[in-house]
Coordinates of C-alpha atoms in Angstrom, one line a residue:
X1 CA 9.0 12.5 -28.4
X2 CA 11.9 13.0 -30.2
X3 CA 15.2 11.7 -27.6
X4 CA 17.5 14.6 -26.8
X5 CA 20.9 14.7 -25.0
X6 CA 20.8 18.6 -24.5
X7 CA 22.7 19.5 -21.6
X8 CA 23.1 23.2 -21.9
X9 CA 20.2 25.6 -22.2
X10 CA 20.5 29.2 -23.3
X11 CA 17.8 31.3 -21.9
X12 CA 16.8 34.5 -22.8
X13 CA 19.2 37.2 -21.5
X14 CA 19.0 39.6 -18.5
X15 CA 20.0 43.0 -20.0
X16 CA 24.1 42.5 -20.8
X17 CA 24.2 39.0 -18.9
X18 CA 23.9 35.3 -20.3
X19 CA 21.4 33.3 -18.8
X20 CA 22.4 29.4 -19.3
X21 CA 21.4 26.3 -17.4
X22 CA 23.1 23.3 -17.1
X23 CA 23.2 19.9 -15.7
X24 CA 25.9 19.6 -14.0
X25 CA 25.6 20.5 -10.3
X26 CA 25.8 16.5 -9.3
X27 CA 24.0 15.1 -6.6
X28 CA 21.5 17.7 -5.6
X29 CA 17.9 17.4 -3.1
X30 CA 15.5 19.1 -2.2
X31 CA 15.2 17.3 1.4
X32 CA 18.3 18.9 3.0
X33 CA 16.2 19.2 6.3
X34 CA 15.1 15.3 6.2
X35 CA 18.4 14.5 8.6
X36 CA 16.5 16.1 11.3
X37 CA 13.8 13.6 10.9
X38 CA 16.5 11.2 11.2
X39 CA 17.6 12.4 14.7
X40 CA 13.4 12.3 15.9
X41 CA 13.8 8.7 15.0
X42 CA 16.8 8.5 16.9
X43 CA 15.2 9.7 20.1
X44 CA 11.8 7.5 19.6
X45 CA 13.0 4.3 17.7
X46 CA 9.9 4.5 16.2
X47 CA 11.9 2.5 13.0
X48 CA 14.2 0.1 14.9
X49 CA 10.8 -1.0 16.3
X50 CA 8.2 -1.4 13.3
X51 CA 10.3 -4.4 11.5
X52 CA 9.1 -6.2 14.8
X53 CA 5.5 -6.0 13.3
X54 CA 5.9 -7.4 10.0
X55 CA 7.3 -11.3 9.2
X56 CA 9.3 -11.6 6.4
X57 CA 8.9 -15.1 4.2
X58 CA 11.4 -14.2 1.3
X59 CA 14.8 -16.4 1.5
X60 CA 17.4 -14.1 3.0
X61 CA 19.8 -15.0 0.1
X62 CA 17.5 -14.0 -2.4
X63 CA 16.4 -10.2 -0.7
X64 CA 18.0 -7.4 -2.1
X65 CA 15.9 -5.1 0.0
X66 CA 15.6 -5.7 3.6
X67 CA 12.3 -5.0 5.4
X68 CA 13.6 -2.3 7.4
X69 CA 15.5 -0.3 4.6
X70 CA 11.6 -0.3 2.7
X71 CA 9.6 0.7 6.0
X72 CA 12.1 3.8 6.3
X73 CA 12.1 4.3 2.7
X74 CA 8.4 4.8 2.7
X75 CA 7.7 6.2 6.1
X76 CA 10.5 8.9 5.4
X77 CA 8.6 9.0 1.9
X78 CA 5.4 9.8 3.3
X79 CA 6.9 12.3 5.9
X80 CA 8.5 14.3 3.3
X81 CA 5.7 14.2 1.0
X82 CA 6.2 11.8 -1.8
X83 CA 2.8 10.3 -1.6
X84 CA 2.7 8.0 -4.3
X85 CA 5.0 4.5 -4.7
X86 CA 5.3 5.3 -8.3
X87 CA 7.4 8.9 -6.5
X88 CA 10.3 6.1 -5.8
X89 CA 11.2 5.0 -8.5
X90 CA 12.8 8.3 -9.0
X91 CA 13.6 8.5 -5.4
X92 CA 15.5 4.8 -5.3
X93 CA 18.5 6.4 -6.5
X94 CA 18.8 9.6 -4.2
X95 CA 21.4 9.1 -1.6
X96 CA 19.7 11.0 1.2
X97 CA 16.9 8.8 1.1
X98 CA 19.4 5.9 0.7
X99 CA 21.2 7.3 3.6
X100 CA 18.5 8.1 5.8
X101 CA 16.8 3.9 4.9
X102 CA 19.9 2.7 6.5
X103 CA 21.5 1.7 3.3
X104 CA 24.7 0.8 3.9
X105 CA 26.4 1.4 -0.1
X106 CA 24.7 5.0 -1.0
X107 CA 25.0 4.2 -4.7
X108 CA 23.0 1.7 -4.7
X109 CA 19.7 1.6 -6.0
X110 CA 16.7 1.8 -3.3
X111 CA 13.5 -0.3 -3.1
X112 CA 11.5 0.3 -6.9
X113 CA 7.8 0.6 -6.9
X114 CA 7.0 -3.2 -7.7
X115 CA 8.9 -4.4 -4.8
X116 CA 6.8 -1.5 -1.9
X117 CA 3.7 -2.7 -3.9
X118 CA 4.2 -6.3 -2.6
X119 CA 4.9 -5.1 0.6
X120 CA 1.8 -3.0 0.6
X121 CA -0.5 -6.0 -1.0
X122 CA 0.9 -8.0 2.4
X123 CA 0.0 -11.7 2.2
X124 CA -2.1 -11.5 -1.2
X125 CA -0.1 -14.9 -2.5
X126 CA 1.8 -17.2 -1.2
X127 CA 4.6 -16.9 -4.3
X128 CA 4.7 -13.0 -4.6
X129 CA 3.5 -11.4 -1.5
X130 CA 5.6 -13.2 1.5
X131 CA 5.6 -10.5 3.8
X132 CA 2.7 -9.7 6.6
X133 CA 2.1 -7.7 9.3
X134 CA 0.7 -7.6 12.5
X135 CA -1.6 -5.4 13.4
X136 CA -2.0 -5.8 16.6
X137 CA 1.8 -5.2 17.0
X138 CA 1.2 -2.0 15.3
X139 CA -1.6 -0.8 17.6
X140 CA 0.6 -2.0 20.7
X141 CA 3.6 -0.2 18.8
X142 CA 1.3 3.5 18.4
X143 CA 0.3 2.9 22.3
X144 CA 3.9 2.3 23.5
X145 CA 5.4 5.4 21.3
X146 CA 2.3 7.6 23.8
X147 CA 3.6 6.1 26.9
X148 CA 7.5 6.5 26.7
X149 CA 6.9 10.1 25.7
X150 CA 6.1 10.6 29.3
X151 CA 9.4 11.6 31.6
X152 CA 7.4 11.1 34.7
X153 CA 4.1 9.4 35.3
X154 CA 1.2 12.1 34.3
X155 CA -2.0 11.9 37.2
X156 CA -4.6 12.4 34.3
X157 CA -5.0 11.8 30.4
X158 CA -7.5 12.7 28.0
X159 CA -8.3 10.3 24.7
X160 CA -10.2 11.8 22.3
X161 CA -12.5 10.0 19.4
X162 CA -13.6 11.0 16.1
X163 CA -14.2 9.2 13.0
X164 CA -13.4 11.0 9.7
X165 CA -14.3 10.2 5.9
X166 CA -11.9 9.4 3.3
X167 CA -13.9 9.3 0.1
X168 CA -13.2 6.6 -2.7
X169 CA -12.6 7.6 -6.5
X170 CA -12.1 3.7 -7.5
X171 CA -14.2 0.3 -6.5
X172 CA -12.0 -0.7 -3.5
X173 CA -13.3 -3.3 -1.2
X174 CA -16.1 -2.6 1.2
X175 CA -17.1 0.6 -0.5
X176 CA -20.1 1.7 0.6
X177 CA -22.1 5.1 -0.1
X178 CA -22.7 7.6 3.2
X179 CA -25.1 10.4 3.2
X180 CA -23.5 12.5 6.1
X181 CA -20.5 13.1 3.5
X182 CA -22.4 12.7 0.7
X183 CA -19.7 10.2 -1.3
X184 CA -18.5 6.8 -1.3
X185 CA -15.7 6.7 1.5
X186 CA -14.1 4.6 4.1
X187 CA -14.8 6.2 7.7
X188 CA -11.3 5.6 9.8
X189 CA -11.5 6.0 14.3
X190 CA -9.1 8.2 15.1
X191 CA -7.9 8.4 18.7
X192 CA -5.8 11.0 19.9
X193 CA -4.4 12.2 23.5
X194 CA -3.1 15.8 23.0
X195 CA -1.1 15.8 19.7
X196 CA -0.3 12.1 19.7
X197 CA -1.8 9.4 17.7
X198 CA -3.2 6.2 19.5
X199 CA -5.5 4.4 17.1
X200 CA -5.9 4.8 13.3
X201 CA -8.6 2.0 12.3
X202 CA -9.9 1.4 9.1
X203 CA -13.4 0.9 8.8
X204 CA -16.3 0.6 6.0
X205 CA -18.7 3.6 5.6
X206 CA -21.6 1.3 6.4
X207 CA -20.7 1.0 10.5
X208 CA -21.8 3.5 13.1
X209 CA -19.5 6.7 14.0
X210 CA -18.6 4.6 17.5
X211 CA -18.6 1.0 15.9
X212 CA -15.3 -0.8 17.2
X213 CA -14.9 2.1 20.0
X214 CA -15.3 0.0 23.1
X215 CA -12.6 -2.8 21.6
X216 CA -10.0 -0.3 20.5
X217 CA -10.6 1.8 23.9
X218 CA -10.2 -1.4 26.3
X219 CA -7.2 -1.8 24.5
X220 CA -5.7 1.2 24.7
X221 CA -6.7 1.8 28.7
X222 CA -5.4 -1.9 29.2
X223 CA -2.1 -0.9 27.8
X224 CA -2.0 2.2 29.7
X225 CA -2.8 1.0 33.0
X226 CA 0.0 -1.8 32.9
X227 CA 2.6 1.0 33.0
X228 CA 0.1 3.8 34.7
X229 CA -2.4 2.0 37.3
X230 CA -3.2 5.0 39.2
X231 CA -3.5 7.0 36.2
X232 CA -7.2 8.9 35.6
X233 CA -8.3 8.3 32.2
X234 CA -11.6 10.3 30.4
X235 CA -12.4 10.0 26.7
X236 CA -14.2 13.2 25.2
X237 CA -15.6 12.7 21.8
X238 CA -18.9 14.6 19.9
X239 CA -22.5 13.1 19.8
X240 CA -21.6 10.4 17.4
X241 CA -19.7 8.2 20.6
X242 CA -22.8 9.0 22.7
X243 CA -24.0 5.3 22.5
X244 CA -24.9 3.0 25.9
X245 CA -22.3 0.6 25.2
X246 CA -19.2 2.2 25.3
X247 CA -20.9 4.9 28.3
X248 CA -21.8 1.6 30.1
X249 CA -18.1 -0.1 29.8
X250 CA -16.3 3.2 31.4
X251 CA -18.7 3.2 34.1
X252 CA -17.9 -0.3 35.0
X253 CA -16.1 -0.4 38.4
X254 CA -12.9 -2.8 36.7
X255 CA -12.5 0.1 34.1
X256 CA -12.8 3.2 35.8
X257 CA -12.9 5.6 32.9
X258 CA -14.7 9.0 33.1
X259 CA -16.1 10.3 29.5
X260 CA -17.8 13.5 28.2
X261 CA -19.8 13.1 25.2
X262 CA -21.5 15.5 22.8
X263 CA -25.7 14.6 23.3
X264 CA -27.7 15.3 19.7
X265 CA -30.8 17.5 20.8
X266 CA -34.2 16.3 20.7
X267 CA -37.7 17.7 22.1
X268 CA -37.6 16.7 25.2
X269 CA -34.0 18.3 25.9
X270 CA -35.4 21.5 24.3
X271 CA -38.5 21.2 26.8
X272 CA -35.7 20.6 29.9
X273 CA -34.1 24.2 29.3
X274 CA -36.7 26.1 28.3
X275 CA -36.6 28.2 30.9
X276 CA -33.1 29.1 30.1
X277 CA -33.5 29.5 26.8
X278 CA -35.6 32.5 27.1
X279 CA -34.0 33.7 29.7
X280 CA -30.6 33.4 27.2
X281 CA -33.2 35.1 24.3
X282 CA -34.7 38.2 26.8
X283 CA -30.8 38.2 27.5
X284 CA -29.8 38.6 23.9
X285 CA -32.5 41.3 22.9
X286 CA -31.5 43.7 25.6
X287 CA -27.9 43.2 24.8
X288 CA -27.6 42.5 20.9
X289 CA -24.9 40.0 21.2
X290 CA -24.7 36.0 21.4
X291 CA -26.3 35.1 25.1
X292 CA -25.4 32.0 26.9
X293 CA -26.6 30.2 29.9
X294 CA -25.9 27.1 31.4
X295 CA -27.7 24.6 33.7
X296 CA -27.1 20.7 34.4
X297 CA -29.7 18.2 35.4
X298 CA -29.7 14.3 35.4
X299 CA -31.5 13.2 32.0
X300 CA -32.2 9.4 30.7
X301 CA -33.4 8.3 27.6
X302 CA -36.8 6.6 27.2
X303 CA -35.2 3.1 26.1
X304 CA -31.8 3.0 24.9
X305 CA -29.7 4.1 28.4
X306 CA -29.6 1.9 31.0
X307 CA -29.7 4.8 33.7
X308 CA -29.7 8.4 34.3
X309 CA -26.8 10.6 33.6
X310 CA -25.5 14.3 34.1
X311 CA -26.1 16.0 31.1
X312 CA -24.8 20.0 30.7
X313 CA -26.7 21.9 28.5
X314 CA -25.8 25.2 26.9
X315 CA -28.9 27.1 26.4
X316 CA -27.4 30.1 23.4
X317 CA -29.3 32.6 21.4
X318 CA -27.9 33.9 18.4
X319 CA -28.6 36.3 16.0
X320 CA -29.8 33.6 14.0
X321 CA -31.8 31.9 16.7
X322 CA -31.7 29.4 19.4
X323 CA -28.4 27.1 19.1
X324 CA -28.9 24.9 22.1
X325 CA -26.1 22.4 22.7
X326 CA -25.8 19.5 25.4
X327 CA -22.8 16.9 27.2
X328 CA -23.8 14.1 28.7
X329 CA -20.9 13.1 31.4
X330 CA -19.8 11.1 34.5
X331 CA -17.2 13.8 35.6
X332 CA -19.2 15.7 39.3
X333 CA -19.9 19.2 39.2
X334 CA -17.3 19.4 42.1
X335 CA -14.6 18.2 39.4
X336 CA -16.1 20.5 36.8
X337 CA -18.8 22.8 37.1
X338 CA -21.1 23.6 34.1
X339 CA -19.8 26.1 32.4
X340 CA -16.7 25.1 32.8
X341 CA -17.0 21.9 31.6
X342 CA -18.5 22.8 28.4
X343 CA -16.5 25.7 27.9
X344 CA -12.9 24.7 28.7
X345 CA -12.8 21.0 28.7
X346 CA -15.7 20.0 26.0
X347 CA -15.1 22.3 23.8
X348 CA -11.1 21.3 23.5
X349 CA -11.9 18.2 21.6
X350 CA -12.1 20.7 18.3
X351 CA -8.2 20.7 18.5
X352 CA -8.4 16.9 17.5
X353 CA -9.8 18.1 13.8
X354 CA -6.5 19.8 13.1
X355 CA -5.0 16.7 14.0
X356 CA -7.0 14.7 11.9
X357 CA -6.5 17.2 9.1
X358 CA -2.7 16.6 9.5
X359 CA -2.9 12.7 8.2
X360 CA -4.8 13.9 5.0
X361 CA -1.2 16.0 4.5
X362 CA 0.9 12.8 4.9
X363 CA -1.3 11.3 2.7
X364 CA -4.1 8.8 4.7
X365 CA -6.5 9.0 2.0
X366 CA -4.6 7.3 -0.3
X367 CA -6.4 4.0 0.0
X368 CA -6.5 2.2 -3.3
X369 CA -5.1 -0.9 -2.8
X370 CA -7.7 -3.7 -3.5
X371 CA -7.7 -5.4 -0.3
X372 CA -8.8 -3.8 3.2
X373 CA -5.7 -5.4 4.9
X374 CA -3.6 -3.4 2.0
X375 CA -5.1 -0.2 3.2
X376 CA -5.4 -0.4 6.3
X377 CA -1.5 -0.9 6.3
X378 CA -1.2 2.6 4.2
X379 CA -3.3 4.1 6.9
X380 CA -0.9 2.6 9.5
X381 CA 2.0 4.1 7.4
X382 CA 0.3 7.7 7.2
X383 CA -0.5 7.3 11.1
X384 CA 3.6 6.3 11.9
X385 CA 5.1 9.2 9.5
X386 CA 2.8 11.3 11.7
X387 CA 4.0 10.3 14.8
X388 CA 7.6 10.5 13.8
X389 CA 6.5 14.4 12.6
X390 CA 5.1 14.9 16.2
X391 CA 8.5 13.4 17.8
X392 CA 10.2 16.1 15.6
X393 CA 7.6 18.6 16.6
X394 CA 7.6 17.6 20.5
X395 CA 11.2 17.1 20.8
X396 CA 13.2 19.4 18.6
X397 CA 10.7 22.7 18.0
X398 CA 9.1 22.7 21.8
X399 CA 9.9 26.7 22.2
X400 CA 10.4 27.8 18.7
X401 CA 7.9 30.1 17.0
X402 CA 6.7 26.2 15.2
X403 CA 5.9 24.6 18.4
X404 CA 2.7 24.3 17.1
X405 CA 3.1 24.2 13.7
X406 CA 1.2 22.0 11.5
X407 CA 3.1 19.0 9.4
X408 CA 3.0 20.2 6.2
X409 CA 4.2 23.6 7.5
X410 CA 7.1 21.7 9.1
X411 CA 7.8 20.0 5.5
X412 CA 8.1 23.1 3.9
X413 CA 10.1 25.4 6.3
X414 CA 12.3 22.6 8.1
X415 CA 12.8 19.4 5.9
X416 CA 12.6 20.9 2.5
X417 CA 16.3 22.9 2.1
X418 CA 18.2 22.4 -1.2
X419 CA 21.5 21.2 -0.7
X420 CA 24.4 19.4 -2.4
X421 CA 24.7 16.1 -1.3
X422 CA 28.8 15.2 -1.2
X423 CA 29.7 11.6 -1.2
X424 CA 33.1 10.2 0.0
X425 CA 34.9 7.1 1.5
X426 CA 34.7 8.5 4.7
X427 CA 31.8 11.1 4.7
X428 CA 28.7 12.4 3.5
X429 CA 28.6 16.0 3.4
X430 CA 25.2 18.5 2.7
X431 CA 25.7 21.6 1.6
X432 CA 22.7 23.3 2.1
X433 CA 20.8 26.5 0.8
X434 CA 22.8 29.6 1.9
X435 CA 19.9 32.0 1.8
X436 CA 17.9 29.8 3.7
X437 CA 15.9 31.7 6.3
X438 CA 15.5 29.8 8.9
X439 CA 19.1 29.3 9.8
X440 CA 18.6 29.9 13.7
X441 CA 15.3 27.8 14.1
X442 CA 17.3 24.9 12.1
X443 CA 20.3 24.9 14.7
X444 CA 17.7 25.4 17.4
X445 CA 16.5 21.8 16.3
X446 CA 19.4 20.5 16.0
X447 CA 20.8 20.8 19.4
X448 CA 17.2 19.7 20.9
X449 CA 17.5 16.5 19.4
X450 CA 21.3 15.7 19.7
X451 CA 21.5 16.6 23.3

């Protein structure tokens, strides 16, 4: 294309009036918001904390970008929705993002692509790649975020499982076809307690829906339990966690873990509840609407479990038919009766997908890096810009009509405000959007997280 220096643009005219565009307004974003995700990080030190995960071989007299100035320049990337590296080398001259990296000369230029793609390829070669992480630092740093959120000591918590797919476009490492999803994909464990993010492991598509479960579970309850001893702990995860191993390790007496687990039907359950199932059928003919009935009975398979379990079934009839479901548990019925324990505990664990849903928006799936260390640190990035969104979320918008809103909700209302961005000796000044609508919800999140 041919090179032009046009500045001004003469548009079309609105009845009697000029329309021109110009550029000339100066420093200008469209992240006037993103000083709020500053102040979460403030209240967490989620940042001040991650540098502690990586080591850093470069020769301090040679680095122009320190490691923590390029971990906040890409979690704060991620967070505010620049996905890709090639997004910063656009972004390493914006001042906000300089500002809120902990750069301490604004006008100068940011971390380029080339430089976060060495950090991301982390201990490739000796000569290029001189920074590594640890990742069991990171794990112990996602675990220790979930405890300090706690002001006093809670007397139960809840981890929930799930695996999720993340399909592959490219030929990254251990690539593997699965016919559940129906596409070549990586299939993460996610574990959750609430809204906050415990676990994010990377794993082939070739592995077992609860492969790795019992080791990143013992870990977690480990880490738990040195600041919480007394606390009662119960994982809750569908059918695909419903394996001997990992039902065997909570019931151990050392571990103490209760579970609830989604049971896959099979004849023999059908046979169990048959009686309830026509009684839910003769129920749903006289009535016309979905009929339900529960029962509980102890239940063990012909090979695979080492004992006999409670299992709660739901015997439902449907317009469309019988849609029996079952949970096999170690919770008593005088903890949680039947229903109930389908009903309102069970059936929770669907929150979880939201959750899940909420990494693809800060960008989890991009995993095309040709090493499985290299993505499992862009997972570990997506996971940490989601737990500094979920600070921001806990912290500054508990009692706001976005209490509960999802993150890329939050992006688009809170973080993304135009404003002029006014650079002195002795301040930085935004002026943001004055028609922006949420004026009252933005002060409201202001004063939660400076107080």
């Amino acid at each position: 294309m041919t090179e032009c220096s046009q500045e001004t643009f003469a548009f079309t005219a609105h009845f009697s009036r000029r329309v021109e565009a110009a550029f000339t307004a100066g420093q200008v974003s469209s992240d006037g918001g993103s000083l709020l995700l500053r102040e979460a990080d403030r209240k967490i030190n989620l940042l001040g904390r991650l540098a502690a995960c990586f080591s850093d071989g470069r020769r301090p007299l040679l680095v122009k970008h320190q490691l923590p100035q390029m971990l906040a320049q890409r979690i704060y990337g991620l967070a505010l929705g620049y996905e890709d590296l090639n997004d910063h080398e656009q972004l390493r001259s914006d001042p906000l993002l300089a500002l809120l990296s902990g750069k301490r000369e604004l006008d100068e230029p940011l971390a380029g692509k080339s430089t976060l793609n060495r950090l991301e390829l982390t201990g490739r070669s000796a000569r290029y790649h001189k920074i590594v992480y640890s990742a069991e630092a990171m794990d112990r740093l996602l675990a220790d975020l979930f405890i300090e959120s706690h002001a006093a000591v809670p007397t139960e918590i809840v981890l929930d499982l799930d695996a999720t797919d993340i399909p592959l476009y490219g030929h990254q490492p251990e690539r593997f076809f699965h016919g559940y999803y129906d596409s070549y994909c990586y299939l993460p464990l996610y574990i959750f307690s609430g809204d906050q993010l415990l676990c994010a492991r990377l794993r082939p598509a070739n592995k077992d829906a609860a492969a790795g479960s019992v080791e990143e579970v013992s870990r977690i309850v480990a880490q738990v339990r040195e600041r919480w001893p007394e606390v009662k702990i119960i994982l809750r995860a569908d059918s695909g966690f419903c394996r001997e191993e990992l039902m065997a390790w909570c019931e151990r007496d050392d571990n103490r873990v209760d579970y609830a687990f989604g049971l896959a039907r099979n004849k023999r359950l059908g046979k169990i509840i048959g009686a309830q199932m026509h009684q839910a059928r003769v129920l749903h003919q006289s009535t016309g609407k979905a009929a339900r009935v529960f029962t509980e009975f102890q239940y063990k398979t012909r090979t695979s479990w080492s004992c006999a379990r409670r299992v709660v079934a739901k015997a439902e009839y449907l317009d469309k038919g019988e849609n029996p479901r079952f949970v096999v548990t170690s919770l008593t019925v005088e903890q949680w009766a039947a229903q109930n324990l389908y009903e309102k505990f069970y059936c929770a664990r669907g929150e979880m997908e939201n959750r899940i849903k909420e990494q693809m928006c800060l960008f989890a799936d991009r995993l095309s890096t040709d090493e499985m260390k290299g993505n499992q640190l862009r997972l570990y990035f997506s996971a940490l810009a989601y737990t500094l969104m979920e600070a921001l979320r806990r912290l500054g918008l508990k009692g706001t009509e976005w209490a509960e809103a999802q993150v890329d909700t939050i992006r688009l209302k809170l973080l993304k405000i135009g404003a002029l961005v006014r650079i002195s000796v002795r301040r930085v000044v935004l002026q943001l959007s004055s028609p922006y609508p949420w004026k009252d919800q933005y002060a409201a999140v202001f004063h939660a997280l400076r107080c």
